[in-house]
mmCIF file of C-alpha atoms in Angstrom:
data_model
loop_
_atom_site.group_PDB
_atom_site.id
_atom_site.type_symbol
_atom_site.label_atom_id
_atom_site.label_comp_id
_atom_site.label_asym_id
_atom_site.label_seq_id
_atom_site.Cartn_x
_atom_site.Cartn_y
_atom_site.Cartn_z
ATOM 1 C CA UNK R 1 0.000 0.000 0.000
ATOM 2 C CA UNK R 2 1.021 3.581 -0.509
ATOM 3 C CA UNK R 3 2.970 5.425 2.149
ATOM 4 C CA UNK R 4 3.457 9.173 2.156
ATOM 5 C CA UNK R 5 5.869 11.229 4.221
ATOM 6 C CA UNK R 6 6.022 14.993 4.512
ATOM 7 C CA UNK R 7 9.291 16.814 5.064
ATOM 8 C CA UNK R 8 10.365 20.417 5.426
ATOM 9 C CA UNK R 9 11.014 23.185 7.937
ATOM 10 C CA UNK R 10 8.801 23.329 10.977
ATOM 11 C CA UNK R 11 9.262 27.073 11.421
ATOM 12 C CA UNK R 12 8.833 29.761 8.781
ATOM 13 C CA UNK R 13 9.071 33.512 9.243
ATOM 14 C CA UNK R 14 6.172 35.773 8.303
ATOM 15 C CA UNK R 15 6.244 36.965 4.673
ATOM 16 C CA UNK R 16 8.552 34.121 3.678
ATOM 17 C CA UNK R 17 7.803 30.987 1.664
ATOM 18 C CA UNK R 18 6.709 27.686 3.177
ATOM 19 C CA UNK R 19 8.196 24.737 1.316
ATOM 20 C CA UNK R 20 7.249 21.109 1.885
ATOM 21 C CA UNK R 21 7.959 17.867 0.072
ATOM 22 C CA UNK R 22 6.005 14.636 0.125
ATOM 23 C CA UNK R 23 7.781 11.379 -0.645
ATOM 24 C CA UNK R 24 5.626 8.571 -1.958
ATOM 25 C CA UNK R 25 6.597 4.934 -1.459
ATOM 26 C CA UNK R 26 4.861 1.642 -2.129
ATOM 27 C CA UNK R 27 3.699 2.811 -5.536
ATOM 28 C CA UNK R 28 4.463 5.094 -8.429
ATOM 29 C CA UNK R 29 3.583 8.748 -8.415
ATOM 30 C CA UNK R 30 3.005 8.281 -12.147
ATOM 31 C CA UNK R 31 0.001 6.045 -11.504
ATOM 32 C CA UNK R 32 -2.664 7.464 -13.788
ATOM 33 C CA UNK R 33 -5.437 6.707 -11.272
ATOM 34 C CA UNK R 34 -4.162 9.181 -8.733
ATOM 35 C CA UNK R 35 -3.742 12.844 -8.114
ATOM 36 C CA UNK R 36 -1.593 13.978 -5.210
ATOM 37 C CA UNK R 37 -2.891 16.482 -2.718
ATOM 38 C CA UNK R 38 -2.037 18.803 0.120
ATOM 39 C CA UNK R 39 -4.473 19.424 2.960
ATOM 40 C CA UNK R 40 -3.857 21.492 6.060
ATOM 41 C CA UNK R 41 -5.359 21.724 9.522
ATOM 42 C CA UNK R 42 -4.841 24.738 11.794
ATOM 43 C CA UNK R 43 -4.463 23.785 15.448
ATOM 44 C CA UNK R 44 -7.818 22.720 16.879
ATOM 45 C CA UNK R 45 -9.646 23.335 13.611
ATOM 46 C CA UNK R 46 -10.912 21.428 10.604
ATOM 47 C CA UNK R 47 -9.409 20.311 7.318
ATOM 48 C CA UNK R 48 -8.718 22.670 4.411
ATOM 49 C CA UNK R 49 -7.825 21.452 0.929
ATOM 50 C CA UNK R 50 -4.872 23.313 -0.577
ATOM 51 C CA UNK R 51 -4.450 21.727 -3.987
ATOM 52 C CA UNK R 52 -3.856 18.666 -6.144
ATOM 53 C CA UNK R 53 -1.261 17.787 -8.738
ATOM 54 C CA UNK R 54 -1.150 15.054 -11.385
ATOM 55 C CA UNK R 55 2.042 13.285 -12.410
ATOM 56 C CA UNK R 56 1.936 15.236 -15.672
ATOM 57 C CA UNK R 57 2.145 18.466 -13.704
ATOM 58 C CA UNK R 58 -1.508 19.512 -14.040
ATOM 59 C CA UNK R 59 -2.540 21.396 -10.935
ATOM 60 C CA UNK R 60 -5.760 22.423 -9.209
ATOM 61 C CA UNK R 61 -5.656 24.872 -6.333
ATOM 62 C CA UNK R 62 -8.082 26.086 -3.707
ATOM 63 C CA UNK R 63 -9.260 29.467 -5.052
ATOM 64 C CA UNK R 64 -8.723 31.034 -1.652
ATOM 65 C CA UNK R 65 -5.011 30.149 -1.763
ATOM 66 C CA UNK R 66 -4.367 30.070 -5.486
ATOM 67 C CA UNK R 67 -2.480 33.349 -5.641
ATOM 68 C CA UNK R 68 0.119 32.096 -3.166
ATOM 69 C CA UNK R 69 0.415 28.359 -3.967
ATOM 70 C CA UNK R 70 2.651 26.460 -6.335
ATOM 71 C CA UNK R 71 2.794 22.668 -6.485
ATOM 72 C CA UNK R 72 5.275 20.617 -8.455
ATOM 73 C CA UNK R 73 6.017 16.946 -9.055
ATOM 74 C CA UNK R 74 9.227 15.004 -9.643
ATOM 75 C CA UNK R 75 8.515 11.578 -11.068
ATOM 76 C CA UNK R 76 12.186 10.584 -10.939
ATOM 77 C CA UNK R 77 12.203 10.794 -7.154
ATOM 78 C CA UNK R 78 8.533 9.939 -6.560
ATOM 79 C CA UNK R 79 8.008 13.227 -4.786
ATOM 80 C CA UNK R 80 5.704 16.187 -5.011
ATOM 81 C CA UNK R 81 6.067 19.558 -3.381
ATOM 82 C CA UNK R 82 4.201 22.549 -2.052
ATOM 83 C CA UNK R 83 5.261 26.173 -1.924
ATOM 84 C CA UNK R 84 3.122 28.745 -0.128
ATOM 85 C CA UNK R 85 4.313 32.308 -0.447
ATOM 86 C CA UNK R 86 3.923 35.322 1.810
ATOM 87 C CA UNK R 87 2.895 33.310 4.847
ATOM 88 C CA UNK R 88 1.291 34.783 7.937
ATOM 89 C CA UNK R 89 0.372 33.368 11.327
ATOM 90 C CA UNK R 90 -2.905 32.199 9.776
ATOM 91 C CA UNK R 91 -0.905 29.657 7.764
ATOM 92 C CA UNK R 92 0.239 27.885 10.923
ATOM 93 C CA UNK R 93 -1.122 24.375 10.598
ATOM 94 C CA UNK R 94 -0.408 20.701 10.301
ATOM 95 C CA UNK R 95 0.189 20.075 6.617
ATOM 96 C CA UNK R 96 -0.760 16.679 5.218
ATOM 97 C CA UNK R 97 0.024 15.159 1.861
ATOM 98 C CA UNK R 98 -2.372 12.546 0.566
ATOM 99 C CA UNK R 99 -3.187 10.438 -2.462
ATOM 100 C CA UNK R 100 -6.412 11.289 -4.227
ATOM 101 C CA UNK R 101 -8.019 8.287 -5.872
ATOM 102 C CA UNK R 102 -9.332 10.364 -8.751
ATOM 103 C CA UNK R 103 -10.180 7.459 -11.028
ATOM 104 C CA UNK R 104 -12.295 5.950 -8.268
ATOM 105 C CA UNK R 105 -14.461 7.781 -5.778
ATOM 106 C CA UNK R 106 -12.200 10.824 -5.497
ATOM 107 C CA UNK R 107 -11.342 10.112 -1.904
ATOM 108 C CA UNK R 108 -8.050 10.795 -0.163
ATOM 109 C CA UNK R 109 -7.224 7.180 0.545
ATOM 110 C CA UNK R 110 -3.708 7.427 1.932
ATOM 111 C CA UNK R 111 -2.327 10.206 4.090
ATOM 112 C CA UNK R 112 1.056 11.184 5.430
ATOM 113 C CA UNK R 113 1.432 11.590 9.158
ATOM 114 C CA UNK R 114 1.421 15.359 8.826
ATOM 115 C CA UNK R 115 3.973 17.997 9.670
ATOM 116 C CA UNK R 116 3.381 21.030 11.859
ATOM 117 C CA UNK R 117 4.493 24.285 10.304
ATOM 118 C CA UNK R 118 4.548 27.302 12.574
ATOM 119 C CA UNK R 119 4.754 30.803 11.132
ATOM 120 C CA UNK R 120 6.531 33.021 13.602
ATOM 121 C CA UNK R 121 9.423 35.442 13.748
ATOM 122 C CA UNK M 1 -19.298 26.223 -4.071
ATOM 123 C CA UNK M 2 -20.830 23.361 -2.149
ATOM 124 C CA UNK M 3 -20.824 23.717 1.628
ATOM 125 C CA UNK M 4 -20.967 20.639 3.851
ATOM 126 C CA UNK M 5 -22.513 21.132 7.287
ATOM 127 C CA UNK M 6 -21.945 18.437 9.869
ATOM 128 C CA UNK M 7 -24.087 17.975 12.934
ATOM 129 C CA UNK M 8 -23.973 17.776 15.797
ATOM 130 C CA UNK M 9 -20.679 19.484 16.493
ATOM 131 C CA UNK M 10 -20.094 17.188 19.442
ATOM 132 C CA UNK M 11 -21.767 13.906 20.314
ATOM 133 C CA UNK M 12 -21.375 12.639 23.885
ATOM 134 C CA UNK M 13 -22.012 8.922 24.123
ATOM 135 C CA UNK M 14 -20.950 5.885 26.108
ATOM 136 C CA UNK M 15 -19.123 2.830 24.764
ATOM 137 C CA UNK M 16 -21.605 0.388 23.297
ATOM 138 C CA UNK M 17 -24.037 3.093 22.254
ATOM 139 C CA UNK M 18 -25.044 3.929 18.704
ATOM 140 C CA UNK M 19 -23.707 7.079 17.059
ATOM 141 C CA UNK M 20 -25.473 8.852 14.221
ATOM 142 C CA UNK M 21 -23.593 11.648 12.471
ATOM 143 C CA UNK M 22 -25.068 13.915 9.826
ATOM 144 C CA UNK M 23 -23.519 15.637 6.816
ATOM 145 C CA UNK M 24 -25.750 18.010 4.878
ATOM 146 C CA UNK M 25 -24.742 19.535 1.558
ATOM 147 C CA UNK M 26 -25.842 23.014 0.450
ATOM 148 C CA UNK M 27 -27.004 21.508 -2.841
ATOM 149 C CA UNK M 28 -27.528 18.038 -4.198
ATOM 150 C CA UNK M 29 -24.249 16.159 -4.645
ATOM 151 C CA UNK M 30 -23.222 12.875 -6.174
ATOM 152 C CA UNK M 31 -23.072 10.129 -3.571
ATOM 153 C CA UNK M 32 -20.253 8.590 -5.606
ATOM 154 C CA UNK M 33 -17.968 11.325 -4.369
ATOM 155 C CA UNK M 34 -19.106 11.535 -0.750
ATOM 156 C CA UNK M 35 -16.479 10.329 1.717
ATOM 157 C CA UNK M 36 -16.141 9.990 5.478
ATOM 158 C CA UNK M 37 -12.883 10.123 7.442
ATOM 159 C CA UNK M 38 -11.985 9.405 11.046
ATOM 160 C CA UNK M 39 -9.321 11.431 12.827
ATOM 161 C CA UNK M 40 -8.054 10.262 16.186
ATOM 162 C CA UNK M 41 -6.155 12.736 18.377
ATOM 163 C CA UNK M 42 -2.670 13.424 17.079
ATOM 164 C CA UNK M 43 -3.192 11.311 13.968
ATOM 165 C CA UNK M 44 -3.840 11.930 10.324
ATOM 166 C CA UNK M 45 -7.353 11.420 8.982
ATOM 167 C CA UNK M 46 -8.156 7.879 7.922
ATOM 168 C CA UNK M 47 -10.489 6.891 5.100
ATOM 169 C CA UNK M 48 -13.602 5.222 6.501
ATOM 170 C CA UNK M 49 -16.364 5.311 3.918
ATOM 171 C CA UNK M 50 -16.234 6.147 0.223
ATOM 172 C CA UNK M 51 -19.025 6.447 -2.274
ATOM 173 C CA UNK M 52 -21.314 7.353 0.632
ATOM 174 C CA UNK M 53 -21.742 3.740 1.746
ATOM 175 C CA UNK M 54 -18.709 1.569 0.941
ATOM 176 C CA UNK M 55 -16.358 0.739 3.767
ATOM 177 C CA UNK M 56 -12.658 1.199 3.101
ATOM 178 C CA UNK M 57 -10.272 -1.706 3.516
ATOM 179 C CA UNK M 58 -9.971 -2.839 7.117
ATOM 180 C CA UNK M 59 -12.869 -0.769 8.436
ATOM 181 C CA UNK M 60 -15.075 -2.738 10.843
ATOM 182 C CA UNK M 61 -18.663 -3.400 9.853
ATOM 183 C CA UNK M 62 -19.981 -1.414 12.809
ATOM 184 C CA UNK M 63 -19.339 1.619 10.576
ATOM 185 C CA UNK M 64 -21.917 2.274 7.901
ATOM 186 C CA UNK M 65 -22.725 5.146 5.602
ATOM 187 C CA UNK M 66 -25.939 6.073 3.880
ATOM 188 C CA UNK M 67 -27.717 8.904 2.171
ATOM 189 C CA UNK M 68 -28.153 10.680 -1.110
ATOM 190 C CA UNK M 69 -28.825 14.104 -2.531
ATOM 191 C CA UNK M 70 -28.133 16.572 0.258
ATOM 192 C CA UNK M 71 -28.337 14.356 3.349
ATOM 193 C CA UNK M 72 -25.769 11.777 4.343
ATOM 194 C CA UNK M 73 -25.295 9.800 7.539
ATOM 195 C CA UNK M 74 -22.456 7.947 9.193
ATOM 196 C CA UNK M 75 -23.591 5.393 11.742
ATOM 197 C CA UNK M 76 -21.451 3.585 14.276
ATOM 198 C CA UNK M 77 -23.606 0.751 15.551
ATOM 199 C CA UNK M 78 -21.827 0.112 18.850
ATOM 200 C CA UNK M 79 -19.089 2.473 19.944
ATOM 201 C CA UNK M 80 -15.758 0.941 20.828
ATOM 202 C CA UNK M 81 -13.176 2.909 22.862
ATOM 203 C CA UNK M 82 -11.088 3.544 19.731
ATOM 204 C CA UNK M 83 -14.055 5.111 17.925
ATOM 205 C CA UNK M 84 -14.020 8.263 20.047
ATOM 206 C CA UNK M 85 -12.575 10.664 17.526
ATOM 207 C CA UNK M 86 -13.493 13.415 15.089
ATOM 208 C CA UNK M 87 -15.300 12.497 11.882
ATOM 209 C CA UNK M 88 -15.267 14.524 8.688
ATOM 210 C CA UNK M 89 -17.324 14.243 5.557
ATOM 211 C CA UNK M 90 -15.880 15.378 2.247
ATOM 212 C CA UNK M 91 -17.262 15.829 -1.219
ATOM 213 C CA UNK M 92 -15.420 16.127 -4.504
ATOM 214 C CA UNK M 93 -17.281 18.263 -6.964
ATOM 215 C CA UNK M 94 -15.133 20.575 -9.019
ATOM 216 C CA UNK M 95 -12.741 20.456 -6.045
ATOM 217 C CA UNK M 96 -12.685 18.827 -2.617
ATOM 218 C CA UNK M 97 -14.596 20.352 0.278
ATOM 219 C CA UNK M 98 -14.676 19.151 3.859
ATOM 220 C CA UNK M 99 -17.343 19.457 6.496
ATOM 221 C CA UNK M 100 -16.469 21.053 9.803
ATOM 222 C CA UNK M 101 -16.355 17.741 11.652
ATOM 223 C CA UNK M 102 -18.236 15.991 14.437
ATOM 224 C CA UNK M 103 -16.425 15.082 17.606
ATOM 225 C CA UNK M 104 -17.596 11.871 19.247
ATOM 226 C CA UNK M 105 -16.587 12.058 22.879
ATOM 227 C CA UNK M 106 -16.980 9.765 25.852
ATOM 228 C CA UNK M 107 -19.924 10.667 28.038
#
Protein backbone atom coordinates (compact mmCIF):
# COMPACT_ATOMS: atom_id res chain seq x y z
CA UNK A 1 0.00 0.00 0.00
CA UNK A 2 1.02 3.58 -0.51
CA UNK A 3 2.97 5.43 2.15
CA UNK A 4 3.46 9.17 2.16
CA UNK A 5 5.87 11.23 4.22
CA UNK A 6 6.02 14.99 4.51
CA UNK A 7 9.29 16.81 5.06
CA UNK A 8 10.36 20.42 5.43
CA UNK A 9 11.01 23.18 7.94
CA UNK A 10 8.80 23.33 10.98
CA UNK A 11 9.26 27.07 11.42
CA UNK A 12 8.83 29.76 8.78
CA UNK A 13 9.07 33.51 9.24
CA UNK A 14 6.17 35.77 8.30
CA UNK A 15 6.24 36.97 4.67
CA UNK A 16 8.55 34.12 3.68
CA UNK A 17 7.80 30.99 1.66
CA UNK A 18 6.71 27.69 3.18
CA UNK A 19 8.20 24.74 1.32
CA UNK A 20 7.25 21.11 1.89
CA UNK A 21 7.96 17.87 0.07
CA UNK A 22 6.00 14.64 0.12
CA UNK A 23 7.78 11.38 -0.65
CA UNK A 24 5.63 8.57 -1.96
CA UNK A 25 6.60 4.93 -1.46
CA UNK A 26 4.86 1.64 -2.13
CA UNK A 27 3.70 2.81 -5.54
CA UNK A 28 4.46 5.09 -8.43
CA UNK A 29 3.58 8.75 -8.41
CA UNK A 30 3.00 8.28 -12.15
CA UNK A 31 0.00 6.05 -11.50
CA UNK A 32 -2.66 7.46 -13.79
CA UNK A 33 -5.44 6.71 -11.27
CA UNK A 34 -4.16 9.18 -8.73
CA UNK A 35 -3.74 12.84 -8.11
CA UNK A 36 -1.59 13.98 -5.21
CA UNK A 37 -2.89 16.48 -2.72
CA UNK A 38 -2.04 18.80 0.12
CA UNK A 39 -4.47 19.42 2.96
CA UNK A 40 -3.86 21.49 6.06
CA UNK A 41 -5.36 21.72 9.52
CA UNK A 42 -4.84 24.74 11.79
CA UNK A 43 -4.46 23.79 15.45
CA UNK A 44 -7.82 22.72 16.88
CA UNK A 45 -9.65 23.33 13.61
CA UNK A 46 -10.91 21.43 10.60
CA UNK A 47 -9.41 20.31 7.32
CA UNK A 48 -8.72 22.67 4.41
CA UNK A 49 -7.83 21.45 0.93
CA UNK A 50 -4.87 23.31 -0.58
CA UNK A 51 -4.45 21.73 -3.99
CA UNK A 52 -3.86 18.67 -6.14
CA UNK A 53 -1.26 17.79 -8.74
CA UNK A 54 -1.15 15.05 -11.39
CA UNK A 55 2.04 13.28 -12.41
CA UNK A 56 1.94 15.24 -15.67
CA UNK A 57 2.15 18.47 -13.70
CA UNK A 58 -1.51 19.51 -14.04
CA UNK A 59 -2.54 21.40 -10.93
CA UNK A 60 -5.76 22.42 -9.21
CA UNK A 61 -5.66 24.87 -6.33
CA UNK A 62 -8.08 26.09 -3.71
CA UNK A 63 -9.26 29.47 -5.05
CA UNK A 64 -8.72 31.03 -1.65
CA UNK A 65 -5.01 30.15 -1.76
CA UNK A 66 -4.37 30.07 -5.49
CA UNK A 67 -2.48 33.35 -5.64
CA UNK A 68 0.12 32.10 -3.17
CA UNK A 69 0.42 28.36 -3.97
CA UNK A 70 2.65 26.46 -6.33
CA UNK A 71 2.79 22.67 -6.49
CA UNK A 72 5.27 20.62 -8.45
CA UNK A 73 6.02 16.95 -9.06
CA UNK A 74 9.23 15.00 -9.64
CA UNK A 75 8.52 11.58 -11.07
CA UNK A 76 12.19 10.58 -10.94
CA UNK A 77 12.20 10.79 -7.15
CA UNK A 78 8.53 9.94 -6.56
CA UNK A 79 8.01 13.23 -4.79
CA UNK A 80 5.70 16.19 -5.01
CA UNK A 81 6.07 19.56 -3.38
CA UNK A 82 4.20 22.55 -2.05
CA UNK A 83 5.26 26.17 -1.92
CA UNK A 84 3.12 28.74 -0.13
CA UNK A 85 4.31 32.31 -0.45
CA UNK A 86 3.92 35.32 1.81
CA UNK A 87 2.90 33.31 4.85
CA UNK A 88 1.29 34.78 7.94
CA UNK A 89 0.37 33.37 11.33
CA UNK A 90 -2.90 32.20 9.78
CA UNK A 91 -0.90 29.66 7.76
CA UNK A 92 0.24 27.89 10.92
CA UNK A 93 -1.12 24.37 10.60
CA UNK A 94 -0.41 20.70 10.30
CA UNK A 95 0.19 20.07 6.62
CA UNK A 96 -0.76 16.68 5.22
CA UNK A 97 0.02 15.16 1.86
CA UNK A 98 -2.37 12.55 0.57
CA UNK A 99 -3.19 10.44 -2.46
CA UNK A 100 -6.41 11.29 -4.23
CA UNK A 101 -8.02 8.29 -5.87
CA UNK A 102 -9.33 10.36 -8.75
CA UNK A 103 -10.18 7.46 -11.03
CA UNK A 104 -12.29 5.95 -8.27
CA UNK A 105 -14.46 7.78 -5.78
CA UNK A 106 -12.20 10.82 -5.50
CA UNK A 107 -11.34 10.11 -1.90
CA UNK A 108 -8.05 10.79 -0.16
CA UNK A 109 -7.22 7.18 0.54
CA UNK A 110 -3.71 7.43 1.93
CA UNK A 111 -2.33 10.21 4.09
CA UNK A 112 1.06 11.18 5.43
CA UNK A 113 1.43 11.59 9.16
CA UNK A 114 1.42 15.36 8.83
CA UNK A 115 3.97 18.00 9.67
CA UNK A 116 3.38 21.03 11.86
CA UNK A 117 4.49 24.29 10.30
CA UNK A 118 4.55 27.30 12.57
CA UNK A 119 4.75 30.80 11.13
CA UNK A 120 6.53 33.02 13.60
CA UNK A 121 9.42 35.44 13.75
CA UNK B 1 -19.30 26.22 -4.07
CA UNK B 2 -20.83 23.36 -2.15
CA UNK B 3 -20.82 23.72 1.63
CA UNK B 4 -20.97 20.64 3.85
CA UNK B 5 -22.51 21.13 7.29
CA UNK B 6 -21.94 18.44 9.87
CA UNK B 7 -24.09 17.97 12.93
CA UNK B 8 -23.97 17.78 15.80
CA UNK B 9 -20.68 19.48 16.49
CA UNK B 10 -20.09 17.19 19.44
CA UNK B 11 -21.77 13.91 20.31
CA UNK B 12 -21.37 12.64 23.88
CA UNK B 13 -22.01 8.92 24.12
CA UNK B 14 -20.95 5.89 26.11
CA UNK B 15 -19.12 2.83 24.76
CA UNK B 16 -21.60 0.39 23.30
CA UNK B 17 -24.04 3.09 22.25
CA UNK B 18 -25.04 3.93 18.70
CA UNK B 19 -23.71 7.08 17.06
CA UNK B 20 -25.47 8.85 14.22
CA UNK B 21 -23.59 11.65 12.47
CA UNK B 22 -25.07 13.92 9.83
CA UNK B 23 -23.52 15.64 6.82
CA UNK B 24 -25.75 18.01 4.88
CA UNK B 25 -24.74 19.54 1.56
CA UNK B 26 -25.84 23.01 0.45
CA UNK B 27 -27.00 21.51 -2.84
CA UNK B 28 -27.53 18.04 -4.20
CA UNK B 29 -24.25 16.16 -4.64
CA UNK B 30 -23.22 12.87 -6.17
CA UNK B 31 -23.07 10.13 -3.57
CA UNK B 32 -20.25 8.59 -5.61
CA UNK B 33 -17.97 11.32 -4.37
CA UNK B 34 -19.11 11.53 -0.75
CA UNK B 35 -16.48 10.33 1.72
CA UNK B 36 -16.14 9.99 5.48
CA UNK B 37 -12.88 10.12 7.44
CA UNK B 38 -11.98 9.41 11.05
CA UNK B 39 -9.32 11.43 12.83
CA UNK B 40 -8.05 10.26 16.19
CA UNK B 41 -6.16 12.74 18.38
CA UNK B 42 -2.67 13.42 17.08
CA UNK B 43 -3.19 11.31 13.97
CA UNK B 44 -3.84 11.93 10.32
CA UNK B 45 -7.35 11.42 8.98
CA UNK B 46 -8.16 7.88 7.92
CA UNK B 47 -10.49 6.89 5.10
CA UNK B 48 -13.60 5.22 6.50
CA UNK B 49 -16.36 5.31 3.92
CA UNK B 50 -16.23 6.15 0.22
CA UNK B 51 -19.03 6.45 -2.27
CA UNK B 52 -21.31 7.35 0.63
CA UNK B 53 -21.74 3.74 1.75
CA UNK B 54 -18.71 1.57 0.94
CA UNK B 55 -16.36 0.74 3.77
CA UNK B 56 -12.66 1.20 3.10
CA UNK B 57 -10.27 -1.71 3.52
CA UNK B 58 -9.97 -2.84 7.12
CA UNK B 59 -12.87 -0.77 8.44
CA UNK B 60 -15.08 -2.74 10.84
CA UNK B 61 -18.66 -3.40 9.85
CA UNK B 62 -19.98 -1.41 12.81
CA UNK B 63 -19.34 1.62 10.58
CA UNK B 64 -21.92 2.27 7.90
CA UNK B 65 -22.73 5.15 5.60
CA UNK B 66 -25.94 6.07 3.88
CA UNK B 67 -27.72 8.90 2.17
CA UNK B 68 -28.15 10.68 -1.11
CA UNK B 69 -28.82 14.10 -2.53
CA UNK B 70 -28.13 16.57 0.26
CA UNK B 71 -28.34 14.36 3.35
CA UNK B 72 -25.77 11.78 4.34
CA UNK B 73 -25.29 9.80 7.54
CA UNK B 74 -22.46 7.95 9.19
CA UNK B 75 -23.59 5.39 11.74
CA UNK B 76 -21.45 3.58 14.28
CA UNK B 77 -23.61 0.75 15.55
CA UNK B 78 -21.83 0.11 18.85
CA UNK B 79 -19.09 2.47 19.94
CA UNK B 80 -15.76 0.94 20.83
CA UNK B 81 -13.18 2.91 22.86
CA UNK B 82 -11.09 3.54 19.73
CA UNK B 83 -14.06 5.11 17.93
CA UNK B 84 -14.02 8.26 20.05
CA UNK B 85 -12.57 10.66 17.53
CA UNK B 86 -13.49 13.42 15.09
CA UNK B 87 -15.30 12.50 11.88
CA UNK B 88 -15.27 14.52 8.69
CA UNK B 89 -17.32 14.24 5.56
CA UNK B 90 -15.88 15.38 2.25
CA UNK B 91 -17.26 15.83 -1.22
CA UNK B 92 -15.42 16.13 -4.50
CA UNK B 93 -17.28 18.26 -6.96
CA UNK B 94 -15.13 20.58 -9.02
CA UNK B 95 -12.74 20.46 -6.04
CA UNK B 96 -12.68 18.83 -2.62
CA UNK B 97 -14.60 20.35 0.28
CA UNK B 98 -14.68 19.15 3.86
CA UNK B 99 -17.34 19.46 6.50
CA UNK B 100 -16.47 21.05 9.80
CA UNK B 101 -16.35 17.74 11.65
CA UNK B 102 -18.24 15.99 14.44
CA UNK B 103 -16.43 15.08 17.61
CA UNK B 104 -17.60 11.87 19.25
CA UNK B 105 -16.59 12.06 22.88
CA UNK B 106 -16.98 9.76 25.85
CA UNK B 107 -19.92 10.67 28.04
